């Protein structure tokens, strides 16, 4: 392990309440009340030097980014990653949500189907935290 590898950090982007407690991870989000999370408007740029982050993880965030900001965000993420760094983006499984909805409709379980439909629509159009 060289000195550069020791200094590299991992980034938990738009972490919400899913905080990674480790000296190797930086948790970052726009809204936070936690002292373990760096408060930052991610869509205006990341507060990290080029090639300073080893790995970036984000879950259920990118689908809420306005389309006109996606290219900027991805370029910014790429800029802060070290060469060979890993970006892992977790998104809702649209196919699974649709399959579950149709299965519930076929089973005449309309209350649960309605909930799944609301969840699906919320994932597609939500502009702020909390649904």
Coordinates of C-alpha atoms in Angstrom, one line a residue:
X1 CA 0.0 0.0 0.0
X2 CA 1.5 3.4 -1.0
X3 CA 0.9 6.7 0.7
X4 CA -1.5 7.9 -2.0
X5 CA -3.8 4.9 -1.4
X6 CA -3.9 5.6 2.4
X7 CA -5.1 9.2 1.7
X8 CA -7.9 8.2 -0.7
X9 CA -11.4 8.3 0.7
X10 CA -14.7 6.8 -0.3
X11 CA -17.8 8.9 -0.9
X12 CA -21.3 8.0 0.2
X13 CA -23.1 10.5 -2.0
X14 CA -26.6 11.8 -1.1
X15 CA -26.5 9.4 1.8
X16 CA -29.7 10.6 3.6
X17 CA -30.0 8.6 6.8
X18 CA -27.8 5.7 5.4
X19 CA -24.6 6.9 7.0
X20 CA -21.4 4.8 6.7
X21 CA -19.5 5.0 10.0
X22 CA -15.8 4.7 9.0
X23 CA -12.8 6.9 8.8
X24 CA -12.5 5.7 5.2
X25 CA -15.8 7.1 4.1
X26 CA -17.2 10.6 3.7
X27 CA -21.0 10.9 3.9
X28 CA -22.4 13.8 2.0
X29 CA -26.0 15.2 1.4
X30 CA -27.9 18.4 0.8
X31 CA -30.0 18.2 3.9
X32 CA -28.7 16.7 7.1
X33 CA -28.9 17.2 10.8
X34 CA -26.1 14.7 11.4
X35 CA -22.6 15.7 12.4
X36 CA -21.4 12.7 10.4
X37 CA -22.6 14.1 7.1
X38 CA -21.0 16.9 5.1
X39 CA -23.7 19.3 4.0
X40 CA -23.3 20.2 0.3
X41 CA -25.4 21.1 -2.7
X42 CA -24.1 18.2 -4.9
X43 CA -25.6 19.7 -8.0
X44 CA -23.5 22.8 -7.7
X45 CA -20.2 20.8 -7.5
X46 CA -18.4 18.5 -5.1
X47 CA -16.0 20.0 -2.5
X48 CA -13.2 17.6 -3.3
X49 CA -9.9 17.8 -5.3
X50 CA -9.5 16.1 -8.6
X51 CA -8.5 12.4 -8.2
X52 CA -9.1 12.4 -4.5
X53 CA -11.9 9.8 -4.1
X54 CA -11.3 6.1 -4.5
X55 CA -14.9 4.9 -4.7
X56 CA -18.3 6.6 -4.9
X57 CA -21.5 5.0 -3.8
X58 CA -25.0 6.5 -4.3
X59 CA -28.3 4.8 -3.8
X60 CA -31.7 6.0 -5.0
X61 CA -30.5 9.5 -5.8
X62 CA -29.7 9.9 -9.5
X63 CA -33.3 9.3 -10.6
X64 CA -34.2 12.5 -8.8
X65 CA -31.5 14.6 -10.5
X66 CA -33.0 17.0 -13.1
X67 CA -32.0 15.8 -16.6
X68 CA -30.3 19.1 -17.3
X69 CA -27.9 18.4 -14.4
X70 CA -27.0 14.8 -15.1
X71 CA -24.1 15.5 -17.4
X72 CA -22.6 18.0 -14.9
X73 CA -23.0 15.6 -12.0
X74 CA -21.4 12.6 -13.8
X75 CA -18.5 14.8 -15.0
X76 CA -18.0 16.1 -11.5
X77 CA -18.0 12.5 -10.1
X78 CA -15.5 11.4 -12.7
X79 CA -13.3 14.3 -12.0
X80 CA -12.9 13.5 -8.3
X81 CA -12.4 9.8 -8.8
X82 CA -8.9 8.5 -8.8
X83 CA -7.8 6.7 -12.0
X84 CA -9.4 3.2 -11.8
X85 CA -11.8 4.4 -9.1
X86 CA -15.3 2.9 -8.9
X87 CA -18.7 4.6 -9.2
X88 CA -21.6 2.5 -8.0
X89 CA -25.0 3.9 -8.7
X90 CA -28.0 2.1 -7.3
X91 CA -31.4 2.9 -8.8
X92 CA -34.9 1.6 -8.2
X93 CA -35.7 -1.6 -10.1
X94 CA -38.4 -0.3 -12.5
X95 CA -39.0 -3.8 -13.9
X96 CA -39.6 -5.3 -10.5
X97 CA -41.9 -2.5 -9.4
X98 CA -44.0 -2.9 -12.5
X99 CA -44.0 -6.7 -12.2
X100 CA -45.1 -6.5 -8.5
X101 CA -47.9 -4.0 -9.4
X102 CA -49.3 -6.3 -12.2
X103 CA -49.0 -9.4 -10.0
X104 CA -51.0 -7.6 -7.2
X105 CA -53.6 -6.5 -9.7
X106 CA -54.0 -10.0 -11.0
X107 CA -54.4 -11.3 -7.5
X108 CA -57.1 -8.6 -6.9
X109 CA -54.9 -7.2 -4.1
X110 CA -55.9 -3.6 -5.0
X111 CA -54.9 -1.9 -1.8
X112 CA -51.3 -3.1 -2.1
X113 CA -51.3 -2.5 -5.8
X114 CA -52.3 1.1 -5.2
X115 CA -49.5 1.5 -2.7
X116 CA -47.0 0.1 -5.3
X117 CA -48.4 2.4 -7.9
X118 CA -47.9 5.4 -5.6
X119 CA -44.3 4.2 -4.8
X120 CA -43.6 3.9 -8.5
X121 CA -44.9 7.4 -9.3
X122 CA -43.1 8.9 -6.4
X123 CA -39.8 7.5 -7.7
X124 CA -40.4 9.0 -11.1
X125 CA -41.6 12.5 -10.2
X126 CA -40.4 13.3 -6.7
X127 CA -38.5 16.6 -6.6
X128 CA -37.8 16.8 -2.9
X129 CA -36.9 14.5 0.0
X130 CA -39.6 12.5 1.7
X131 CA -42.0 11.8 -1.1

